[in-house]
Short mmCIF file of C-alpha atoms in Angstrom, two decimals:
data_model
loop_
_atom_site.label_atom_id
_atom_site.label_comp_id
_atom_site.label_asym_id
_atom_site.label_seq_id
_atom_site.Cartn_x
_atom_site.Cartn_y
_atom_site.Cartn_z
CA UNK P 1 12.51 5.33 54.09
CA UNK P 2 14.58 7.69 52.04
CA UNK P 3 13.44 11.05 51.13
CA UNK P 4 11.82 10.43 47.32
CA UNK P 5 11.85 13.58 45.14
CA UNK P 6 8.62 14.28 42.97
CA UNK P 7 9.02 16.29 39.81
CA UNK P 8 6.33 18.12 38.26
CA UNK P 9 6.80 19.49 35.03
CA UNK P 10 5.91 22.36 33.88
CA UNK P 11 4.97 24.63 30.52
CA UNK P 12 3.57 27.49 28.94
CA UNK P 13 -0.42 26.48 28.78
CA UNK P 14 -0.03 23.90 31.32
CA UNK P 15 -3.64 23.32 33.24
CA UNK P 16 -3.05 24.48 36.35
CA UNK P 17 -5.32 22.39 38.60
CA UNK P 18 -3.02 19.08 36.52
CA UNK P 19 -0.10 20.78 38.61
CA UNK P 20 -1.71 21.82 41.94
CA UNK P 21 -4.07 18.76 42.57
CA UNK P 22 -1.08 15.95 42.81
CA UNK P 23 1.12 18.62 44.47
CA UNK P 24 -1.16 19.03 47.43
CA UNK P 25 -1.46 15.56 47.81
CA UNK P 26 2.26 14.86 48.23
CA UNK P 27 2.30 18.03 49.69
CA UNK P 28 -0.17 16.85 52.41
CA UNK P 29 1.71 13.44 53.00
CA UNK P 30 4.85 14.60 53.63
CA UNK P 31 3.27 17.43 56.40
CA UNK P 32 1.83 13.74 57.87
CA UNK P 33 5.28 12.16 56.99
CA UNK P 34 7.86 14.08 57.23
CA UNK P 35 11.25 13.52 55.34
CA UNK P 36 8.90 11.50 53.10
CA UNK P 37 9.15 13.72 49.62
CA UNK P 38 11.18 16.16 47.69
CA UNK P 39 8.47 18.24 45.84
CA UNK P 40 10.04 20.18 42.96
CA UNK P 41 8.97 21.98 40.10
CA UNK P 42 10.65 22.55 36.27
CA UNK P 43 10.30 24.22 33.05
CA UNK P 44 12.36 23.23 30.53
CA UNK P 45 14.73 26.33 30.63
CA UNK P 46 13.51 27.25 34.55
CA UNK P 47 11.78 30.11 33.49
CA UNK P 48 8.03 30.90 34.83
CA UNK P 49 4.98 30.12 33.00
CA UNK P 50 1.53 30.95 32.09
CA UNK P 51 -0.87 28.10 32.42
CA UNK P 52 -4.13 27.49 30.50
CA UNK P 53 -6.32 30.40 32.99
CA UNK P 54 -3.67 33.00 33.25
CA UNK P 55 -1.91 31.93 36.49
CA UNK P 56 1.75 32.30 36.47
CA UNK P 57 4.21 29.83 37.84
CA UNK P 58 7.40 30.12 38.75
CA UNK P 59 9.82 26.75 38.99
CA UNK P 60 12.04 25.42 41.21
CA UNK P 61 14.57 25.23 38.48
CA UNK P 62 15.09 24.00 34.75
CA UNK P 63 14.47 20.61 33.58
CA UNK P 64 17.62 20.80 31.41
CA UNK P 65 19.57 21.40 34.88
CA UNK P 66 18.48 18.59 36.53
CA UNK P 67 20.91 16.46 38.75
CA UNK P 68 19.11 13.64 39.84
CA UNK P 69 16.36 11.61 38.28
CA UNK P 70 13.07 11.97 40.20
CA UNK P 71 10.99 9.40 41.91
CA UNK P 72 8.08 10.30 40.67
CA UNK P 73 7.97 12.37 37.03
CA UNK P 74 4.39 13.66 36.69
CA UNK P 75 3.39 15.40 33.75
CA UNK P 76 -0.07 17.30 33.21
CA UNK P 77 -2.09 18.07 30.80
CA UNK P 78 -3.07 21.69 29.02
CA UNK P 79 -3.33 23.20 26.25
CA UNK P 80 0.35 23.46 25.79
CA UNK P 81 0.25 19.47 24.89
CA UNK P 82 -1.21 20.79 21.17
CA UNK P 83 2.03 22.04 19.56
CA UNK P 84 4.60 20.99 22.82
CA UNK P 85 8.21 21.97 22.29
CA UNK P 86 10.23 19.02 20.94
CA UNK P 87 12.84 19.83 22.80
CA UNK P 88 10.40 19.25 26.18
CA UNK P 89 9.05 16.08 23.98
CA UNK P 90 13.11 15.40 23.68
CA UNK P 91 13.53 15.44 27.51
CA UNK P 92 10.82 13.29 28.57
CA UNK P 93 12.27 10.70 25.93
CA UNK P 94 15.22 10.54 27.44
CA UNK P 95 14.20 11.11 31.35
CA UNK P 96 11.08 9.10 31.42
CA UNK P 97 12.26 5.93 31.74
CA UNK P 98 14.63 6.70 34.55
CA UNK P 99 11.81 7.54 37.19
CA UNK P 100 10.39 4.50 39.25
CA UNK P 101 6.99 6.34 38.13
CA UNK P 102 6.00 7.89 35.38
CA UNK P 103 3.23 10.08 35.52
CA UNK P 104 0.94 11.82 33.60
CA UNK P 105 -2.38 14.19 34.55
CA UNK P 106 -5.05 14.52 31.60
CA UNK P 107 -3.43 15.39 28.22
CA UNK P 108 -0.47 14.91 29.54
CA UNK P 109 -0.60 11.64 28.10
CA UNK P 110 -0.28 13.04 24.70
CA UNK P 111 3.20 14.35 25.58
CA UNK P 112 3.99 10.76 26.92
CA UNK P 113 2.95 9.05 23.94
CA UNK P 114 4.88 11.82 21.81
CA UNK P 115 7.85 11.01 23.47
CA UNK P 116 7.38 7.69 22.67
CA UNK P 117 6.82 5.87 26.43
CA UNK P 118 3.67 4.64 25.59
CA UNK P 119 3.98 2.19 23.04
CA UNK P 120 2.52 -1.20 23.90
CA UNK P 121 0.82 -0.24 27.52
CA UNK P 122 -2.57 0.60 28.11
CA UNK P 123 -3.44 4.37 28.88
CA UNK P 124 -5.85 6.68 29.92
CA UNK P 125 -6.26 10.37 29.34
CA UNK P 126 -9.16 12.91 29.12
CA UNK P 127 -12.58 11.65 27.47
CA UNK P 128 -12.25 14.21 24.77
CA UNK P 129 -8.93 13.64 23.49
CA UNK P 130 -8.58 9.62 23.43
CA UNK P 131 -9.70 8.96 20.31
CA UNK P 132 -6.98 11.50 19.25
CA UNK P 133 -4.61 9.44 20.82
CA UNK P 134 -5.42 6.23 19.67
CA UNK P 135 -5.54 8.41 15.99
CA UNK P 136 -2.12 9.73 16.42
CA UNK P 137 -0.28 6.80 18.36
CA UNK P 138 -1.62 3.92 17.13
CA UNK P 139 0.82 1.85 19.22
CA UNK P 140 -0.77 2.79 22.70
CA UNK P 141 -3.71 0.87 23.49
CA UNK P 142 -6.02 3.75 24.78
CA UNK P 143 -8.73 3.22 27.37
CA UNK P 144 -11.09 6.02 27.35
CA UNK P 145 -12.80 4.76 30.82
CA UNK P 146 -11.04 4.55 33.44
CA UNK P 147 -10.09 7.45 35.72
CA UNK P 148 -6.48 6.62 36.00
CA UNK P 149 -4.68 3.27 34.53
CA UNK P 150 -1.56 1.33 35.93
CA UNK P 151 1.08 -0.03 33.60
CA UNK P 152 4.13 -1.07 34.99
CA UNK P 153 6.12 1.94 36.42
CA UNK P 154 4.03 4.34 34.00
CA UNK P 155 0.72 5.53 35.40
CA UNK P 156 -1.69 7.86 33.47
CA UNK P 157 -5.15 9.66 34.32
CA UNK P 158 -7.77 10.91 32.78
CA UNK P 159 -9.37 14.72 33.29
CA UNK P 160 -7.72 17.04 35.94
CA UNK P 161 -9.01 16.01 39.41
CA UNK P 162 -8.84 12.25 38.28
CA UNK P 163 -5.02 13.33 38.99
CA UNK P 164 -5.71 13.59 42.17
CA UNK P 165 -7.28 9.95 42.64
CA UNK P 166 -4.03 8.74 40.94
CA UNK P 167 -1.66 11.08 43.51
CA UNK P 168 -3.78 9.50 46.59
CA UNK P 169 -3.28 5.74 45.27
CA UNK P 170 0.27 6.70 44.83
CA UNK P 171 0.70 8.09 48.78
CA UNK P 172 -1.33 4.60 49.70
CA UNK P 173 1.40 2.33 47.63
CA UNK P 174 4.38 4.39 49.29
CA UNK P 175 2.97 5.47 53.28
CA UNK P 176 -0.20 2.99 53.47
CA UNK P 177 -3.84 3.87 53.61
CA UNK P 178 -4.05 5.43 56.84
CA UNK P 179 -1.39 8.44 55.10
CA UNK P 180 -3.73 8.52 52.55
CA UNK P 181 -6.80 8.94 54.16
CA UNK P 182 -5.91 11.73 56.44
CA UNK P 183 -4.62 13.37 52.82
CA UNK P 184 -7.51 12.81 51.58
CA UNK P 185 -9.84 14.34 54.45
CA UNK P 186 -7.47 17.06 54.49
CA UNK P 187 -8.67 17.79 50.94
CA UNK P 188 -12.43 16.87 51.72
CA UNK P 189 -12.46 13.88 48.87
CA UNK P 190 -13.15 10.46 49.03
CA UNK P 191 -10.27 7.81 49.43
CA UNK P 192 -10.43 7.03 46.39
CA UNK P 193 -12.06 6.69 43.65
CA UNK P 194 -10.84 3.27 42.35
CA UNK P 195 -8.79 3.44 38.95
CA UNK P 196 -11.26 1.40 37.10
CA UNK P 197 -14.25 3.93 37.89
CA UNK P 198 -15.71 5.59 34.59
CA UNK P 199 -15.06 8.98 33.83
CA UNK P 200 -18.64 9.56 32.86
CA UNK P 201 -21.63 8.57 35.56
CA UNK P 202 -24.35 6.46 33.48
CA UNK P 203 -26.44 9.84 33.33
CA UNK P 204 -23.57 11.41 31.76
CA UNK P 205 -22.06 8.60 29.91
CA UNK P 206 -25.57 8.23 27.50
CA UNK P 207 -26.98 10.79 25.82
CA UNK P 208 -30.18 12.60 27.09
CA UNK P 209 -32.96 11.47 25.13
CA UNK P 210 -34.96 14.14 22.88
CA UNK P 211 -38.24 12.41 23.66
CA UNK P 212 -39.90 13.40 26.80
CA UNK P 213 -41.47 9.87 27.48
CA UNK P 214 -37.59 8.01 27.28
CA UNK P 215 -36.37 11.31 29.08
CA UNK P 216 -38.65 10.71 31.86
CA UNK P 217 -38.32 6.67 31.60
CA UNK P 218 -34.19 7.09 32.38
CA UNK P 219 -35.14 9.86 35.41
CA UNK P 220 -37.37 6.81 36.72
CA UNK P 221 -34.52 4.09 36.43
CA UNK P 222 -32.14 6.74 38.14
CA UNK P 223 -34.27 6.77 40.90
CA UNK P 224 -35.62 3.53 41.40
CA UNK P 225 -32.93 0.92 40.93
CA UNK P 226 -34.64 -1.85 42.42
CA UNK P 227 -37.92 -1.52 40.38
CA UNK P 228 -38.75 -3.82 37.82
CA UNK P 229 -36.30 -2.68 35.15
CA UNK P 230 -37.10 -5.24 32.24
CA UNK P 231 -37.59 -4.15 28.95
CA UNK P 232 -41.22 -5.01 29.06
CA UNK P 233 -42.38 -2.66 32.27
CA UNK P 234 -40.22 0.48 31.14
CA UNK P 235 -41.92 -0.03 27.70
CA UNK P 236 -45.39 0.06 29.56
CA UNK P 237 -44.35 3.31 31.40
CA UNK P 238 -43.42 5.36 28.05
CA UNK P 239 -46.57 4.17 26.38
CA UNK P 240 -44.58 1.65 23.85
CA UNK P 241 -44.59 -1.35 22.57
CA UNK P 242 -41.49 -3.35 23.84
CA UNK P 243 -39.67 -3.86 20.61
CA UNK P 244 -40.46 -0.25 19.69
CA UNK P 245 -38.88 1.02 23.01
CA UNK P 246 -35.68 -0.44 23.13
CA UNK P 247 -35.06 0.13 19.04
CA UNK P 248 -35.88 4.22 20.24
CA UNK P 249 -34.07 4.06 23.77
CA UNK P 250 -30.81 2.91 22.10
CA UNK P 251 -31.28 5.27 18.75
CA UNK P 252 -31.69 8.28 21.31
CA UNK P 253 -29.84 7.35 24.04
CA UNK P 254 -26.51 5.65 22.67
CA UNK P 255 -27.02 2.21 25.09
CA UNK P 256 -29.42 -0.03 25.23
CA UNK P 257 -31.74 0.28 28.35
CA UNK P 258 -30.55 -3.23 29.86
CA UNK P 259 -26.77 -1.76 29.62
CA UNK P 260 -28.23 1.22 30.62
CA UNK P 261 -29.85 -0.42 33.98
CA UNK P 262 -26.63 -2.24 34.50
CA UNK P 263 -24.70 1.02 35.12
CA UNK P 264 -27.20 2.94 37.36
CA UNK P 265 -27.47 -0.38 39.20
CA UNK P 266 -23.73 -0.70 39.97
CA UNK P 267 -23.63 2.77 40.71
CA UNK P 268 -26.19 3.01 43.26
CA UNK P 269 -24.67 0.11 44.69
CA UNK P 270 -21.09 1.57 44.96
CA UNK P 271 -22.18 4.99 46.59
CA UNK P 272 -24.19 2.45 49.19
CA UNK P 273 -21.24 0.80 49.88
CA UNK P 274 -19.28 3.99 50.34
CA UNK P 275 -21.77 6.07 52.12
CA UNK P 276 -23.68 3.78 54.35
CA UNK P 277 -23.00 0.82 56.73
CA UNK P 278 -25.96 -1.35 55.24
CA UNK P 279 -25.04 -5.03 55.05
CA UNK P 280 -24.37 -6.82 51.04
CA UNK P 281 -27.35 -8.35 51.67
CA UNK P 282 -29.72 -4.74 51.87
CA UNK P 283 -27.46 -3.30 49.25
CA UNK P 284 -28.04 -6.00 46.81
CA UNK P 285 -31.68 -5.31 47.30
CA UNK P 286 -32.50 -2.04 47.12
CA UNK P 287 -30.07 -1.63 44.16
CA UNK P 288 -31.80 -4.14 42.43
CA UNK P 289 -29.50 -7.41 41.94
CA UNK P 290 -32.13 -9.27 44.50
CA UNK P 291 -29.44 -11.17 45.61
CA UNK P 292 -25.66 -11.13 46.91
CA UNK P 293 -24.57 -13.33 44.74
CA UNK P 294 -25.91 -11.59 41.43
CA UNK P 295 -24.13 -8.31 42.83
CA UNK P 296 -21.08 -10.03 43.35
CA UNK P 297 -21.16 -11.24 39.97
CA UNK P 298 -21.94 -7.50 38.78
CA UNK P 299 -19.08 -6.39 41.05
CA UNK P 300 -16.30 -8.77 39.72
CA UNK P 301 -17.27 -8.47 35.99
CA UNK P 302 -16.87 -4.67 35.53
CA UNK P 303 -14.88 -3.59 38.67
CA UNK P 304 -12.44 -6.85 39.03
CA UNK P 305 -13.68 -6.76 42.70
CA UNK P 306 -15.99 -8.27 45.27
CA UNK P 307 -18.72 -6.12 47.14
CA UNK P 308 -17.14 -6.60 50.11
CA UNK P 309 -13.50 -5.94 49.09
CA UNK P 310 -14.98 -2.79 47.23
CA UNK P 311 -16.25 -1.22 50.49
CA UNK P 312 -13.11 -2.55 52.39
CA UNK P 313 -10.67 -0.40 50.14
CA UNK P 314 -12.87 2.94 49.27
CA UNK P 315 -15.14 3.46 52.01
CA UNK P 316 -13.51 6.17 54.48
CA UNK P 317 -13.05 5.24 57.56
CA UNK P 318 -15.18 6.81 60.38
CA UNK P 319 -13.13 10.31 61.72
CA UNK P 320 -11.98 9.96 64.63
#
């Protein structure tokens, strides 16, 4: 395979970890691969630069020098995607579509979309800036999710280390998943978090309830996944009347407690997969579905995936 250069861009205000996480990762493959990747870094004029914590960093070379167009064109996220240089916004324009992948870490997104090479895909970014990006570029259809997104040859991600799950998936499409599994013990992370895994756990995804019976009622569904979850028993347990608990459970908590459920469920359930070597049938059980079949259908409705497929492609393999 030839050698496939990977361009990282780079600007004043950049988030630095946007930068660093992918580059170890390619990094790492080609130490397991050598002759594999090209790993290069540009400002727009070549000049160093100061990212978003005070780190400087000093490019390989300018963008506006460039010879060859990359492999890979990742862009990250930072600050510096508030008030971005047009002429940067310019380049990308005009370089973007040239890569066989498109990149972007985070708010980098924004700078894609600026540049116009989002219009009509589906893309991800950071949880706190998407609805600023559906605002401002109407024409992207904005997932606020998903940890990273695949359209075509343009790939975005959502907060900083998410760039890292994308980076991994990308060594795995190029080297296979043995390459990126010994990347990703090298790094002590999982291989991988799928694409289609939310940004926000279901404890952080609803809000905390301000009333210490529901507070204590969503500890108890964290913790006991296979209970008796219905409406009626976690109504008993907070001292109210069923109608009256899931009106105040959804004012307080932002879901209602069967969507609620549904989440901690299929979480539980995923980490099982990933962590232990208990059969579908156990899993399905003690996370609460009761049977394989109703965790399969779980499985395939939010994740696009069967149990077993699921622990297939993301559970590490044993170390050897």
């Amino acid at each position: 395979m030839a050698q496939r250069t990977v361009l990282v861009v780079l600007f004043d205000d950049v988030q630095s970890l946007d930068v660093t996480g992918p580059v170890e990762v390619f990094a790492g493959a080609e130490k397991h691969t050598p002759g594999t990747y090209r790993i290069r870094t540009a400002s727009l004029d070549g000049a160093p630069v100061r990212t978003s914590s005070g780190l400087t960093v000093v490019p390989d070379q300018a963008l506006t020098s460039a010879s060859e167009d990359p492999d890979t064109l990742i862009v990250p996220g930072g600050q510096g995607t508030r008030r971005p240089d047009r002429h940067l916004v310019e380049w990308l324009g005009g370089h973007g579509p040239r890569a066989r992948r498109l990149v972007s870490v985070c708010t980098g997104a924004i700078l894609l979309a600026r540049a116009g090479l989002l219009d009509g895909r589906r893309a991800t970014t950071h949880w706190a800036y998407s609805d600023r990006l559906a605002r401002d570029h109407p024409a992207v259809d904005v997932d606020p999710d998903p940890i990273y997104i695949r359209d075509g040859h343009v790939a975005t991600s959502a907060g900083v280390t998410s760039g890292i799950d994308l980076a991994l998936a990308l060594i795995e499409e190029d080297l296979g998943r043995d390459a990126a599994l010994t990347v990703a013990r090298h790094l002590v992370v999982f291989l991988r978090r799928p694409g289609n895994q939310a940004q926000f756990s279901a404890q952080l995804a609803a809000q905390t309830a301000r009333r210490e019976p529901l507070r204590e009622v969503q500890q108890w569904i964290t913790e006991h996944p296979g209970a008796d979850l219905s409406v009626e028993s976690l109504a008993a347990r907070a001292g109210f009347s069923p109608r009256h608990f899931a009106r105040s459970f959804q004012a307080e908590t932002g879901t209602t407690p069967g969507r609620y459920v549904d989440r901690v469920r299929l979480e539980h359930a995923r980490r099982l997969l990933e962590d232990t070597g208990d059969g579908i049938e156990e899993v399905s059980r003690v996370s609460g579905y009761g049977t394989p079949e109703a965790m399969r259908r779980a499985f395939v409705r939010t994740l696009g995936t069967s149990p077993a497929e699921y622990r297939r492609r993301f559970r590490p393999a044993p170390v050897q």
